[in-house]
Amino acid sequence: MPRLLRPSFNVRALRRLLPPCGYDVHGARAEWRWLREWAEASVAPALVRPTLERALWERARLRKPLQYILGTQPFGDLELLTRPPTLIPRWETEEWVLRLAGLISSTSPSGPPLRILDLCTGTGCIALGLAAHCPSGQVQVWGVDVAESAILLARENAKKMHPLLRGNSVHFQLGDLNDPSSLPQGPFDLIVSNPPYVTQEDWAGLEPEVRVWEDSRALVADHAGLQCHQAIASLAASHLLHIPHPGPRTLPRLLMECGEGQGKVIQDILNSVKFSRTDIWLDLAGSDRVVVAY
Ligand SMILES: C[S@@+](CC[C@H](N)C(=O)[O-])C[C@H]1O[C@@H](n2cnc3c(N)ncnc32)[C@H](O)[C@@H]1O
């Protein structure tokens, strides 16, 4: 630790980090350790203390999320760039993406690579996570987002993470899931998405780290938070996916992340557009997290 970081500075720093960490002492200690490691690794020794002072001010006063200060967030084996207002990848998403990559890896399909469409790609975490955790040459992924800032960041992430993508190709493009003509040409073997699913009322009650810093377009959706799920279900059923005849399938065709308690309604939407079987994957906390259609 640099000589300038005296014990009194550490105590004051922890005190300032307690409110944004919800008064969780372990959380505040962890954030302080990450901030120190980041500052010590990224600036000259003489600048460590002023850099930390600024970071503490941003974190405590402006309630800037830690990942926007550090500039990165781990996602599986990847270290993704994070920048406001693009949504910071969440552990819940990382969990199901690794589960899906495991499924794809275990089926080892022969023949051409699986064509995968990631709608609402944000940082590109899902598209890049699948490319990095599926066997070499087994997937081709297209990521689409309506926000130009997200597509620019996703492309930077693709460039930075290229050595870890195992030769699997990933392309990012601007597009709106409400405008099918703006989307990449189908059909696809698999559609994945973490669309916005928070209601306007729930968004108003979220913590400042989310409300002030992350794009509300990334979070809020009409129709009880399900407008994007409805649009994706229609796209999948119409021209983006070849829906096979009902029968046993090991690989899903469509996965959509959802919020707590939304799983059953989304299953009903998918059943109404001719998917033969749907499941709900729970997250580690036991909440509905992904609706999976076969
Ligand atoms: C919940 S974030 C998910 C980002 C990323 N996939 C992840 O898991 O971290 C939703 C993303 O959907 C994008 N989005 C919102 N409406 C959209 C639309 N109509 N068409 C395409 N993308 C949209 C937002 O810009 C945002 O990046």
Short mmCIF file of C-alpha atoms and ligand atoms in Angstrom, two decimals:
data_model
loop_
_atom_site.label_atom_id
_atom_site.label_comp_id
_atom_site.label_asym_id
_atom_site.label_seq_id
_atom_site.Cartn_x
_atom_site.Cartn_y
_atom_site.Cartn_z
CA MET A 1 0.00 0.00 0.00
CA PRO A 2 1.44 3.46 -0.83
CA ARG A 3 2.79 5.39 2.16
CA LEU A 4 0.20 8.15 1.66
CA LEU A 5 -2.72 5.82 2.36
CA ARG A 6 -2.61 6.16 6.14
CA PRO A 7 -5.00 4.19 8.37
CA SER A 8 -7.10 7.32 8.94
CA PHE A 9 -7.60 7.65 5.17
CA ASN A 10 -8.76 4.04 5.00
CA VAL A 11 -11.23 4.53 7.83
CA ARG A 12 -12.67 7.67 6.24
CA ALA A 13 -12.92 5.90 2.90
CA LEU A 14 -14.84 3.00 4.42
CA ARG A 15 -17.19 5.39 6.17
CA ARG A 16 -17.94 7.11 2.84
CA LEU A 17 -18.51 3.81 1.09
CA LEU A 18 -20.99 2.47 3.63
CA PRO A 19 -24.14 4.32 2.37
CA PRO A 20 -23.74 3.37 -1.32
CA CYS A 21 -23.04 -0.20 -0.15
CA GLY A 22 -26.30 -0.28 1.82
CA TYR A 23 -24.33 -0.21 5.13
CA ASP A 24 -22.91 -3.65 4.36
CA VAL A 25 -19.42 -3.52 5.92
CA HIS A 26 -18.13 -6.50 3.92
CA GLY A 27 -19.37 -4.91 0.69
CA ALA A 28 -17.74 -1.57 1.54
CA ARG A 29 -14.44 -3.28 2.40
CA ALA A 30 -14.52 -5.20 -0.89
CA GLU A 31 -15.24 -2.02 -2.90
CA TRP A 32 -12.44 -0.19 -1.13
CA ARG A 33 -9.98 -3.01 -1.88
CA TRP A 34 -10.99 -3.05 -5.59
CA LEU A 35 -10.69 0.74 -5.82
CA ARG A 36 -7.21 0.68 -4.27
CA GLU A 37 -6.02 -2.14 -6.50
CA TRP A 38 -7.41 -0.35 -9.57
CA ALA A 39 -5.81 3.01 -8.65
CA GLU A 40 -2.46 1.44 -7.80
CA ALA A 41 -2.43 -0.46 -11.10
CA SER A 42 -3.56 2.42 -13.30
CA VAL A 43 -1.77 5.61 -12.16
CA ALA A 44 1.68 6.70 -10.98
CA PRO A 45 2.22 6.38 -7.18
CA ALA A 46 1.93 10.15 -6.66
CA LEU A 47 -1.52 10.13 -8.27
CA VAL A 48 -2.98 7.22 -6.32
CA ARG A 49 -4.41 9.31 -3.51
CA PRO A 50 -6.04 12.04 -5.68
CA THR A 51 -7.42 9.34 -7.98
CA LEU A 52 -8.96 7.58 -4.98
CA GLU A 53 -10.34 10.84 -3.60
CA ARG A 54 -12.12 11.46 -6.88
CA ALA A 55 -13.38 7.88 -7.08
CA LEU A 56 -14.74 8.08 -3.52
CA TRP A 57 -16.52 11.33 -4.37
CA GLU A 58 -18.06 9.76 -7.50
CA ARG A 59 -19.09 6.63 -5.64
CA ALA A 60 -20.38 8.22 -2.42
CA ARG A 61 -21.73 11.57 -3.60
CA LEU A 62 -22.77 10.86 -7.22
CA ARG A 63 -23.64 7.20 -6.55
CA LYS A 64 -21.73 6.17 -9.68
CA PRO A 65 -21.67 2.36 -9.91
CA LEU A 66 -18.30 0.83 -9.06
CA GLN A 67 -18.08 -0.84 -12.48
CA TYR A 68 -18.34 2.54 -14.23
CA ILE A 69 -15.47 3.84 -12.08
CA LEU A 70 -13.27 0.76 -12.60
CA GLY A 71 -14.33 0.60 -16.26
CA THR A 72 -14.73 -3.18 -16.39
CA GLN A 73 -16.87 -6.07 -15.20
CA PRO A 74 -15.95 -9.78 -15.29
CA PHE A 75 -18.32 -12.02 -17.28
CA GLY A 76 -17.25 -15.68 -17.33
CA ASP A 77 -13.67 -15.69 -18.60
CA LEU A 78 -14.10 -12.21 -20.08
CA GLU A 79 -13.27 -8.80 -18.63
CA LEU A 80 -15.77 -6.50 -20.37
CA LEU A 81 -15.51 -2.73 -20.71
CA THR A 82 -18.32 -0.86 -18.97
CA ARG A 83 -19.33 2.76 -19.66
CA PRO A 84 -22.44 4.80 -18.83
CA PRO A 85 -25.21 4.56 -19.87
CA THR A 86 -24.87 1.00 -21.22
CA LEU A 87 -26.25 -1.54 -18.75
CA ILE A 88 -23.62 -3.22 -16.56
CA PRO A 89 -23.80 -7.00 -17.08
CA ARG A 90 -25.39 -8.75 -14.09
CA TRP A 91 -24.39 -12.01 -12.40
CA GLU A 92 -27.86 -13.44 -13.13
CA THR A 93 -27.21 -13.07 -16.86
CA GLU A 94 -23.70 -14.49 -16.58
CA GLU A 95 -25.13 -17.54 -14.80
CA TRP A 96 -27.59 -18.53 -17.56
CA VAL A 97 -25.22 -17.68 -20.40
CA LEU A 98 -22.63 -20.10 -18.97
CA ARG A 99 -25.38 -22.73 -18.51
CA LEU A 100 -26.46 -22.33 -22.14
CA ALA A 101 -22.85 -22.46 -23.36
CA GLY A 102 -22.47 -25.71 -21.40
CA LEU A 103 -25.55 -27.15 -23.13
CA ILE A 104 -24.30 -26.15 -26.57
CA SER A 105 -20.87 -27.58 -25.80
CA SER A 106 -22.30 -30.90 -24.59
CA THR A 107 -24.43 -31.44 -27.71
CA SER A 108 -21.37 -30.96 -29.99
CA PRO A 109 -23.46 -30.64 -33.14
CA SER A 110 -21.75 -31.63 -36.36
CA GLY A 111 -22.22 -29.52 -39.46
CA PRO A 112 -22.26 -25.76 -39.81
CA PRO A 113 -21.98 -23.46 -36.77
CA LEU A 114 -25.16 -22.54 -34.89
CA ARG A 115 -26.46 -19.14 -36.01
CA ILE A 116 -27.38 -17.20 -32.88
CA LEU A 117 -29.12 -13.82 -32.63
CA ASP A 118 -28.67 -11.79 -29.42
CA LEU A 119 -31.38 -9.12 -29.29
CA CYS A 120 -30.80 -6.14 -26.93
CA THR A 121 -27.06 -6.85 -26.72
CA GLY A 122 -25.87 -3.88 -24.57
CA THR A 123 -22.14 -4.42 -23.81
CA GLY A 124 -22.32 -7.56 -25.96
CA CYS A 125 -21.91 -9.74 -22.86
CA ILE A 126 -24.28 -12.52 -23.98
CA ALA A 127 -22.99 -12.69 -27.57
CA LEU A 128 -19.34 -12.57 -26.48
CA GLY A 129 -19.94 -14.88 -23.51
CA LEU A 130 -21.39 -17.55 -25.83
CA ALA A 131 -18.56 -17.15 -28.34
CA ALA A 132 -15.96 -17.44 -25.57
CA HIS A 133 -17.48 -20.46 -23.82
CA CYS A 134 -18.65 -22.61 -26.76
CA PRO A 135 -16.21 -24.86 -28.62
CA SER A 136 -14.18 -23.38 -31.43
CA GLY A 137 -16.07 -22.82 -34.69
CA GLN A 138 -19.40 -23.97 -33.21
CA VAL A 139 -21.29 -20.66 -33.09
CA GLN A 140 -21.76 -17.48 -35.14
CA VAL A 141 -23.40 -14.68 -33.17
CA TRP A 142 -25.12 -11.47 -34.25
CA GLY A 143 -25.76 -8.85 -31.53
CA VAL A 144 -28.31 -6.06 -32.05
CA ASP A 145 -29.17 -3.00 -30.00
CA VAL A 146 -31.21 0.15 -30.58
CA ALA A 147 -28.65 2.33 -28.74
CA GLU A 148 -25.64 3.49 -30.73
CA SER A 149 -23.59 3.88 -27.52
CA ALA A 150 -24.21 0.19 -26.75
CA ILE A 151 -23.15 -0.98 -30.22
CA LEU A 152 -19.93 1.08 -30.07
CA LEU A 153 -19.09 -0.42 -26.67
CA ALA A 154 -19.97 -3.96 -27.79
CA ARG A 155 -17.63 -3.57 -30.78
CA GLU A 156 -14.84 -2.36 -28.47
CA ASN A 157 -15.45 -5.39 -26.27
CA ALA A 158 -15.32 -7.71 -29.29
CA LYS A 159 -11.97 -6.22 -30.30
CA LYS A 160 -10.55 -6.41 -26.78
CA MET A 161 -11.79 -9.97 -26.19
CA HIS A 162 -10.99 -11.30 -29.69
CA PRO A 163 -8.20 -13.66 -28.50
CA LEU A 164 -10.67 -15.39 -26.14
CA LEU A 165 -13.46 -15.95 -28.68
CA ARG A 166 -12.07 -19.28 -29.97
CA GLY A 167 -12.46 -18.28 -33.61
CA ASN A 168 -16.25 -17.97 -33.20
CA SER A 169 -17.47 -14.94 -35.13
CA VAL A 170 -19.44 -12.13 -33.48
CA HIS A 171 -20.98 -9.15 -35.33
CA PHE A 172 -22.74 -6.18 -33.79
CA GLN A 173 -25.21 -3.89 -35.54
CA LEU A 174 -27.76 -1.19 -34.74
CA GLY A 175 -31.33 -2.42 -34.94
CA ASP A 176 -34.74 -2.14 -33.35
CA LEU A 177 -36.67 -5.25 -32.46
CA ASN A 178 -39.86 -3.33 -33.25
CA ASP A 179 -38.64 -2.87 -36.83
CA PRO A 180 -37.87 -6.30 -38.34
CA SER A 181 -36.30 -4.73 -41.45
CA SER A 182 -33.48 -3.34 -39.26
CA LEU A 183 -32.47 -6.80 -37.97
CA PRO A 184 -29.90 -9.23 -39.44
CA GLN A 185 -31.19 -11.66 -42.04
CA GLY A 186 -32.63 -14.89 -40.55
CA PRO A 187 -33.35 -17.62 -40.04
CA PHE A 188 -31.41 -18.33 -36.85
CA ASP A 189 -31.03 -21.57 -34.92
CA LEU A 190 -31.26 -19.79 -31.59
CA ILE A 191 -32.45 -16.39 -30.32
CA VAL A 192 -31.24 -15.11 -26.94
CA SER A 193 -32.14 -11.88 -25.22
CA ASN A 194 -31.99 -9.97 -22.00
CA PRO A 195 -34.58 -7.31 -22.91
CA PRO A 196 -35.82 -4.47 -20.68
CA TYR A 197 -38.38 -5.89 -18.24
CA VAL A 198 -38.86 -3.40 -15.39
CA THR A 199 -42.17 -1.54 -15.06
CA GLN A 200 -42.15 2.27 -14.89
CA GLU A 201 -43.39 2.11 -11.27
CA ASP A 202 -40.65 -0.32 -10.19
CA TRP A 203 -37.99 1.75 -11.99
CA ALA A 204 -38.92 4.84 -9.94
CA GLY A 205 -38.07 2.90 -6.77
CA LEU A 206 -34.67 1.63 -7.90
CA GLU A 207 -31.42 2.80 -6.33
CA PRO A 208 -29.63 5.85 -7.84
CA GLU A 209 -26.81 3.68 -9.26
CA VAL A 210 -29.38 2.25 -11.68
CA ARG A 211 -31.86 5.13 -12.11
CA VAL A 212 -29.33 7.92 -12.58
CA TRP A 213 -26.52 6.11 -14.39
CA GLU A 214 -27.98 3.32 -16.53
CA ASP A 215 -30.06 4.01 -19.65
CA SER A 216 -33.76 3.74 -18.75
CA ARG A 217 -34.31 2.28 -22.24
CA ALA A 218 -32.21 -0.68 -21.07
CA LEU A 219 -34.51 -1.35 -18.15
CA VAL A 220 -38.06 -0.13 -18.61
CA ALA A 221 -40.70 -1.71 -20.84
CA ASP A 222 -44.44 -1.12 -21.29
CA HIS A 223 -47.18 -3.73 -20.83
CA ALA A 224 -46.17 -4.72 -17.29
CA GLY A 225 -42.53 -4.91 -18.44
CA LEU A 226 -43.30 -7.46 -21.16
CA GLN A 227 -43.52 -5.38 -24.37
CA CYS A 228 -40.11 -6.57 -25.65
CA HIS A 229 -40.80 -10.22 -24.77
CA GLN A 230 -44.01 -10.01 -26.82
CA ALA A 231 -42.17 -8.46 -29.77
CA ILE A 232 -39.38 -11.08 -29.62
CA ALA A 233 -41.88 -13.94 -29.42
CA SER A 234 -43.61 -12.63 -32.58
CA LEU A 235 -40.30 -12.19 -34.39
CA ALA A 236 -39.20 -15.69 -33.44
CA ALA A 237 -42.46 -17.18 -34.60
CA SER A 238 -42.64 -15.25 -37.86
CA HIS A 239 -39.43 -15.02 -39.81
CA LEU A 240 -36.36 -15.10 -37.57
CA LEU A 241 -36.53 -18.72 -36.41
CA HIS A 242 -37.39 -21.91 -38.20
CA ILE A 243 -39.65 -23.54 -35.63
CA PRO A 244 -39.26 -27.29 -36.01
CA HIS A 245 -42.08 -29.84 -35.71
CA PRO A 246 -42.84 -30.73 -32.09
CA GLY A 247 -40.58 -33.47 -30.81
CA PRO A 248 -37.71 -34.03 -28.40
CA ARG A 249 -34.99 -31.41 -28.66
CA THR A 250 -31.94 -31.05 -26.52
CA LEU A 251 -31.09 -27.47 -27.47
CA PRO A 252 -33.52 -24.62 -26.84
CA ARG A 253 -34.53 -22.32 -29.72
CA LEU A 254 -35.29 -19.17 -27.74
CA LEU A 255 -34.16 -17.88 -24.34
CA MET A 256 -35.42 -14.62 -22.82
CA GLU A 257 -34.34 -13.27 -19.46
CA CYS A 258 -37.17 -12.03 -17.25
CA GLY A 259 -37.87 -10.59 -13.82
CA GLU A 260 -39.16 -12.24 -10.69
CA GLY A 261 -42.69 -13.59 -11.20
CA GLN A 262 -42.80 -12.91 -14.98
CA GLY A 263 -41.99 -16.45 -16.11
CA LYS A 264 -45.49 -17.91 -16.31
CA VAL A 265 -46.95 -15.00 -18.34
CA ILE A 266 -44.07 -15.23 -20.82
CA GLN A 267 -44.60 -18.99 -21.10
CA ASP A 268 -48.24 -18.27 -22.03
CA ILE A 269 -47.09 -15.75 -24.68
CA LEU A 270 -44.69 -18.32 -26.16
CA ASN A 271 -47.21 -21.15 -26.11
CA SER A 272 -49.62 -18.91 -28.02
CA VAL A 273 -47.06 -18.50 -30.82
CA LYS A 274 -46.61 -22.23 -31.38
CA PHE A 275 -43.63 -23.23 -29.27
CA SER A 276 -44.14 -26.85 -28.31
CA ARG A 277 -42.42 -26.75 -24.93
CA THR A 278 -41.28 -24.04 -22.53
CA ASP A 279 -39.37 -24.13 -19.24
CA ILE A 280 -38.34 -21.59 -16.64
CA TRP A 281 -34.75 -21.51 -15.44
CA LEU A 282 -34.42 -20.16 -11.91
CA ASP A 283 -31.37 -18.16 -10.83
CA LEU A 284 -29.13 -18.94 -7.86
CA ALA A 285 -31.47 -16.91 -5.64
CA GLY A 286 -34.42 -19.11 -6.70
CA SER A 287 -36.23 -16.43 -8.80
CA ASP A 288 -37.63 -16.84 -12.34
CA ARG A 289 -34.75 -15.72 -14.54
CA VAL A 290 -35.03 -17.16 -18.05
CA VAL A 291 -37.89 -18.52 -20.11
CA VAL A 292 -36.63 -21.20 -22.44
CA ALA A 293 -38.57 -22.39 -25.50
CA TYR A 294 -37.88 -25.51 -27.60
C1 LIG B 1 -31.47 -5.15 -20.03
S1 LIG B 1 -30.36 -4.42 -21.21
C2 LIG B 1 -29.41 -5.87 -21.61
C3 LIG B 1 -28.03 -5.61 -22.10
C4 LIG B 1 -27.16 -6.87 -22.19
N1 LIG B 1 -27.71 -7.85 -23.09
C5 LIG B 1 -26.97 -7.48 -20.81
O1 LIG B 1 -27.49 -8.57 -20.57
O2 LIG B 1 -26.28 -6.87 -19.97
C6 LIG B 1 -31.43 -4.17 -22.58
C7 LIG B 1 -30.83 -3.58 -23.84
O3 LIG B 1 -31.88 -3.52 -24.81
C8 LIG B 1 -31.72 -2.40 -25.62
N2 LIG B 1 -33.03 -2.12 -26.23
C9 LIG B 1 -34.11 -1.53 -25.65
N3 LIG B 1 -35.12 -1.47 -26.54
C10 LIG B 1 -34.69 -2.03 -27.69
C11 LIG B 1 -35.28 -2.25 -28.96
N4 LIG B 1 -36.53 -1.88 -29.22
N5 LIG B 1 -34.56 -2.87 -29.92
C12 LIG B 1 -33.27 -3.25 -29.66
N6 LIG B 1 -32.65 -3.06 -28.48
C13 LIG B 1 -33.35 -2.46 -27.50
C14 LIG B 1 -31.20 -1.33 -24.68
O4 LIG B 1 -30.52 -0.31 -25.39
C15 LIG B 1 -30.28 -2.17 -23.76
O5 LIG B 1 -28.95 -2.14 -24.21
#
